[in-house]
PDB file of C-alpha atoms in Angstrom:
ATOM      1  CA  UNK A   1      46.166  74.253 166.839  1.00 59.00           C
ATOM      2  CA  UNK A   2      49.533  75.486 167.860  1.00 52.00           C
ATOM      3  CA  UNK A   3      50.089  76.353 164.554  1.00 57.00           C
ATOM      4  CA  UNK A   4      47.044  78.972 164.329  1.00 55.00           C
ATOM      5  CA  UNK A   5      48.143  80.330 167.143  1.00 42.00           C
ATOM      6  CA  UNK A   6      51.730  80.959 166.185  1.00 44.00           C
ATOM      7  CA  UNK A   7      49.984  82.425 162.988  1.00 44.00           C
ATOM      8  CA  UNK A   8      47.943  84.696 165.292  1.00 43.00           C
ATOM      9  CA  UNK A   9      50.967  85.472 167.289  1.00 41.00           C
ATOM     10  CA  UNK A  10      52.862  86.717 164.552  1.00 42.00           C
ATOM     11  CA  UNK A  11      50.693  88.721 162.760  1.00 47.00           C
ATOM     12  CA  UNK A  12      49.482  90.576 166.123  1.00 45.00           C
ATOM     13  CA  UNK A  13      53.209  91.246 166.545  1.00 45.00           C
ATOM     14  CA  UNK A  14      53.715  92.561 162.657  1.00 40.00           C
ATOM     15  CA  UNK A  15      50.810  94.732 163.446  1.00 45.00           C
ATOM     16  CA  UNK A  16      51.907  96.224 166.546  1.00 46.00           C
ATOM     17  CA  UNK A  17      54.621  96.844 165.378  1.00 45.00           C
ATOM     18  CA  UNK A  18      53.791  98.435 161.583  1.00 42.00           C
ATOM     19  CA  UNK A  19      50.899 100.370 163.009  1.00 45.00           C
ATOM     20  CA  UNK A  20      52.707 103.081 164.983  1.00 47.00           C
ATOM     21  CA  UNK A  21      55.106 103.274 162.143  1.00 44.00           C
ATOM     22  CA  UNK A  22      51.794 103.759 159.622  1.00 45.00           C
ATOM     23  CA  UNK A  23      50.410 106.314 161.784  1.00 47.00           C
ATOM     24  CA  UNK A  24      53.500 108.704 162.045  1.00 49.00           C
ATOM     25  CA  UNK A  25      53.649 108.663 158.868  1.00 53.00           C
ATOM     26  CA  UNK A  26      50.085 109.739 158.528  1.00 67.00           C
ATOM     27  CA  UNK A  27      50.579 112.602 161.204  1.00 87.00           C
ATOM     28  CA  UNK A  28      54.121 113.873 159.654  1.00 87.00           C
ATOM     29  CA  UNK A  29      52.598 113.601 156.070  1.00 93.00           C
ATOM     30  CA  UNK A  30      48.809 115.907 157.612  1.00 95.00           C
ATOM     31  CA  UNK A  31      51.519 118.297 159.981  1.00 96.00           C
ATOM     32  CA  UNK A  32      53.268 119.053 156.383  1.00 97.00           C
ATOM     33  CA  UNK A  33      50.329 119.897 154.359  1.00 97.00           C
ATOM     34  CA  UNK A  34      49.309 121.931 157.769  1.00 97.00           C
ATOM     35  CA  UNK A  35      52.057 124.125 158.244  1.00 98.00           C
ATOM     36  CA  UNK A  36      52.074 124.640 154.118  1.00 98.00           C
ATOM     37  CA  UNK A  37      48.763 125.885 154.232  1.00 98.00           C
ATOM     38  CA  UNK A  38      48.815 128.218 156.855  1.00 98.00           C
ATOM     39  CA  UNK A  39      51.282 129.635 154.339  1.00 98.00           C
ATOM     40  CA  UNK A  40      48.905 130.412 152.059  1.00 98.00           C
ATOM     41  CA  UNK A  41      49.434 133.554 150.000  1.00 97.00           C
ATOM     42  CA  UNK A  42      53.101 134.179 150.943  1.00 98.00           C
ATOM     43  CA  UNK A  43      55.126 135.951 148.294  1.00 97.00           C
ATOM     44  CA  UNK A  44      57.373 133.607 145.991  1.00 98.00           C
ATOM     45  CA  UNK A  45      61.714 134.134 147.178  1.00 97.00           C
ATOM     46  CA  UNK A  46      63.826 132.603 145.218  1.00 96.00           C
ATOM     47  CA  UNK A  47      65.993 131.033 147.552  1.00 96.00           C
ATOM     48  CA  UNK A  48      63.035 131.534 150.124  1.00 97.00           C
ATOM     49  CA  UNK A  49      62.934 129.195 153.108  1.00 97.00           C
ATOM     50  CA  UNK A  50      61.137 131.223 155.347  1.00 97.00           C
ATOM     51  CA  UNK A  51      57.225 132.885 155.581  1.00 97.00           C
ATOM     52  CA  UNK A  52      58.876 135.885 156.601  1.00 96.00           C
ATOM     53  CA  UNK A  53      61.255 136.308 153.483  1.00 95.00           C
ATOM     54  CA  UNK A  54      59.146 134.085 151.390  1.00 97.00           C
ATOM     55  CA  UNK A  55      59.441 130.937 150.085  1.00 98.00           C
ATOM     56  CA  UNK A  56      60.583 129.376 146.564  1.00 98.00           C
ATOM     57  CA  UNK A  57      58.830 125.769 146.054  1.00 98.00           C
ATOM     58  CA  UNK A  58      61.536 123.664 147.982  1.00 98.00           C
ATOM     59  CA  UNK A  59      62.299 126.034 150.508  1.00 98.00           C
ATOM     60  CA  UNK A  60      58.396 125.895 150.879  1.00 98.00           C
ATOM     61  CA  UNK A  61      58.731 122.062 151.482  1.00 98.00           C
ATOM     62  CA  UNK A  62      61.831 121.761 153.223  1.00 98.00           C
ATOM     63  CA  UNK A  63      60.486 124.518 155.818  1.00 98.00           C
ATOM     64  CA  UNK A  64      56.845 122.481 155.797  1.00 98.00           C
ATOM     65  CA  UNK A  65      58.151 118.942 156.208  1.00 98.00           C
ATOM     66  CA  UNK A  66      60.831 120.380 158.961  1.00 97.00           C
ATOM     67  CA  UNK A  67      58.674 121.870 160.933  1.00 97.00           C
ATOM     68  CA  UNK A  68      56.539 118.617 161.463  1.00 96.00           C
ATOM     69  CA  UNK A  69      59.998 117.043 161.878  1.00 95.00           C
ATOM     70  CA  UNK A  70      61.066 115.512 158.755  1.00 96.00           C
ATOM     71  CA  UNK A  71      64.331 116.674 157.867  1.00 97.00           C
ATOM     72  CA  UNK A  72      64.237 117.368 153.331  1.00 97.00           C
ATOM     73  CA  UNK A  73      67.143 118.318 151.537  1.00 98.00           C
ATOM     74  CA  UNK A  74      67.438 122.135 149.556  1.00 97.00           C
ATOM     75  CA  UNK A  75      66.257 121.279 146.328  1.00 97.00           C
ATOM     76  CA  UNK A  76      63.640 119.976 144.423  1.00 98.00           C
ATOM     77  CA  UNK A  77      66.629 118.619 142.409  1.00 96.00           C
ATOM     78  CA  UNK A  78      68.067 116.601 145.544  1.00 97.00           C
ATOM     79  CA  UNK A  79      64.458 115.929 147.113  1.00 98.00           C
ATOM     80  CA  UNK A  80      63.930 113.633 143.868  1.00 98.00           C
ATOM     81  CA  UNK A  81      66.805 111.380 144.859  1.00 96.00           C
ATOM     82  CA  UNK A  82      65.068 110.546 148.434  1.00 96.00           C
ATOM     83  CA  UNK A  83      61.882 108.676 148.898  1.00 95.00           C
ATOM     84  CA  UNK A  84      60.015 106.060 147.392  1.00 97.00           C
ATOM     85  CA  UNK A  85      58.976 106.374 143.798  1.00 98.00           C
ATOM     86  CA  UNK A  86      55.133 106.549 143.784  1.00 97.00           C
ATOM     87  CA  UNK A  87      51.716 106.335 141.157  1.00 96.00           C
ATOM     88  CA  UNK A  88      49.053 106.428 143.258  1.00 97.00           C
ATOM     89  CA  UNK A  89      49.084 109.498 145.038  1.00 97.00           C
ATOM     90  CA  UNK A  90      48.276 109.890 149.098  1.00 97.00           C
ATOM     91  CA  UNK A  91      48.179 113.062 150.835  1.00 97.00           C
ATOM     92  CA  UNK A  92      51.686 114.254 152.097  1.00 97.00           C
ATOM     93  CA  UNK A  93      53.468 112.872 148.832  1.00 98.00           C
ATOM     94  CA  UNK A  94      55.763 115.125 146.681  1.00 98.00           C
ATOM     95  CA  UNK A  95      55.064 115.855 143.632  1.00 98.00           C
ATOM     96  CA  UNK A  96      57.652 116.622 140.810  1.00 98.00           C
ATOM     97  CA  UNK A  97      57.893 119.148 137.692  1.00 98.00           C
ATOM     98  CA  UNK A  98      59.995 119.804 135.212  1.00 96.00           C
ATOM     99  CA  UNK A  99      59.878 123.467 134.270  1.00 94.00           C
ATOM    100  CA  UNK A 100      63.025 124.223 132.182  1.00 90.00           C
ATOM    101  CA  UNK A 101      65.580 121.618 130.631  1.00 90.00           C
ATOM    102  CA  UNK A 102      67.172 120.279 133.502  1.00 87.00           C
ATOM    103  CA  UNK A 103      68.803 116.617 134.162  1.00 88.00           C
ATOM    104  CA  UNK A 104      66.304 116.290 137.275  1.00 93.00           C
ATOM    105  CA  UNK A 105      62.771 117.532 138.331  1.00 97.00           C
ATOM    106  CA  UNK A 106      62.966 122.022 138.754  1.00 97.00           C
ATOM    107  CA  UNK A 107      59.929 122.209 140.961  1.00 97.00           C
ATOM    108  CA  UNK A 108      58.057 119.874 143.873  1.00 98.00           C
ATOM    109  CA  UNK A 109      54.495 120.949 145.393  1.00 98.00           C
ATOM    110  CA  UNK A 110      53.017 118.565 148.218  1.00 98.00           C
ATOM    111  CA  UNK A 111      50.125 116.625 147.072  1.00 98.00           C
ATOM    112  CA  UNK A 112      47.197 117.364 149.184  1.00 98.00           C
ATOM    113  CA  UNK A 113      44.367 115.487 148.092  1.00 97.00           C
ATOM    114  CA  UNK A 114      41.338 115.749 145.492  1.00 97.00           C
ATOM    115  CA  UNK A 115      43.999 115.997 142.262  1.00 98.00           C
ATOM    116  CA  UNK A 116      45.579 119.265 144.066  1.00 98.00           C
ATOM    117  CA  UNK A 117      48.752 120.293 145.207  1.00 98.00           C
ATOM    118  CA  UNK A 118      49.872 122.695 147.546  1.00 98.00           C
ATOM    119  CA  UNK A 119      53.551 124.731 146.081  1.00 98.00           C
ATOM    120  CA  UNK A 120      54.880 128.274 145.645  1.00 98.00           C
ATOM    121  CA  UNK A 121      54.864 129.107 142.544  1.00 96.00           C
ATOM    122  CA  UNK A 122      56.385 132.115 140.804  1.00 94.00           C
ATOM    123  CA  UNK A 123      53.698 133.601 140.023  1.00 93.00           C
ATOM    124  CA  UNK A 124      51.554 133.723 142.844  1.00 95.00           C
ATOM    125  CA  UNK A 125      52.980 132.448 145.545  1.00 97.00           C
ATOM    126  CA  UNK A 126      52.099 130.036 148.304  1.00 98.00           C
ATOM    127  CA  UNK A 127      49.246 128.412 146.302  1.00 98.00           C
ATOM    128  CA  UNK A 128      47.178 125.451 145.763  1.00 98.00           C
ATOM    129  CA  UNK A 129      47.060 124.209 141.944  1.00 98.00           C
ATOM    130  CA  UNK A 130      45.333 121.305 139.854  1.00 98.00           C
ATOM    131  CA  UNK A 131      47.494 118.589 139.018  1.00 98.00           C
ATOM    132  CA  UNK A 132      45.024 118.536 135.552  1.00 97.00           C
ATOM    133  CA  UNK A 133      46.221 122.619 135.425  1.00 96.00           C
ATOM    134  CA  UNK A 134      47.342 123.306 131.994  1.00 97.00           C
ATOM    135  CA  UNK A 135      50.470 124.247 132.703  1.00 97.00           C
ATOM    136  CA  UNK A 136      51.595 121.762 135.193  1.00 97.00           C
ATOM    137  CA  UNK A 137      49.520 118.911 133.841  1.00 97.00           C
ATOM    138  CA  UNK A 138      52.608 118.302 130.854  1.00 97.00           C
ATOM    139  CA  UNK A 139      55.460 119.379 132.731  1.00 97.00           C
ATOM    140  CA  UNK A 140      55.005 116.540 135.856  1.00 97.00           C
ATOM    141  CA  UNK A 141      57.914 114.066 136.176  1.00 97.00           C
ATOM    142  CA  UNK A 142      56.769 112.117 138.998  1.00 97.00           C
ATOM    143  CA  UNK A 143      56.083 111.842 142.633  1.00 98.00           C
ATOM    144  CA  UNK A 144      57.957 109.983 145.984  1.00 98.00           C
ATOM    145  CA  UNK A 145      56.964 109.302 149.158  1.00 97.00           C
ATOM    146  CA  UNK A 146      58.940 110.407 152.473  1.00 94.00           C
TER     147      UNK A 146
END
């Protein structure tokens, strides 16, 4: 008997203490799609980190993940060296490309769900695209978790 208990004990405590953890990362993860989609339509900066100058694809995701207080570095380049290496894809993810020769990923979008992801692209800005998309579909390296 005092064993089930001890068993109860402890897995109340891992809960209690994984939960809040769990759910941050939920609201951090749905706060970073958020601000990127009320971004919608912005013009594409190279070098953009900003909706009022624009944004390039990691200064779109540095600025979204920021603001709902996850600190990313500058490029999509150094973003692929932090986070957790993921195939199953959750909302709030980042998602990797390789769009010219390059010894690490060129452009990240933030997955949002549905086989979509949410990135400025060159050519049309603050967008959401198909992770199928012709384009994008051959050119994706990968995705982490933050």
């Amino acid at each position: 008997m005092l064993k089930k208990f001890m068993a109860v004990l402890f897995m109340t405590t891992l809960m209690m203490t994984l939960l809040p953890t769990m759910s941050e990362a939920a609201t951090y993860h749905n706060n970073a799609i958020s601000v990127a989609k009320s971004n919608m339509g912005k013009r594409y900066t190279w070098g953009g980190i900003s909706p009022r100058a624009g944004f390039d694809c990691s200064g779109l995701v540095k600025y979204s993940f920021g603001k709902a207080g996850k600190s990313l570095p500058r490029t999509a380049g150094e973003m692929w060296g932090k986070g957790k290496r993921v195939y199953s894809l959750k909302p709030g993810d980042l998602v990797f490309y390789q769009t010219y020769k390059a010894s690490r990923p060129t452009h990240v979008g933030i997955y949002i769900g549905n086989g979509k992801f949410i990135h400025s692209a060159s050519s049309k800005g603050v967008s959401v695209s198909s992770l199928n998309n012709s384009y994008w579909k051959p050119r994706y390296v990968g995705a982490k978790r933050i």
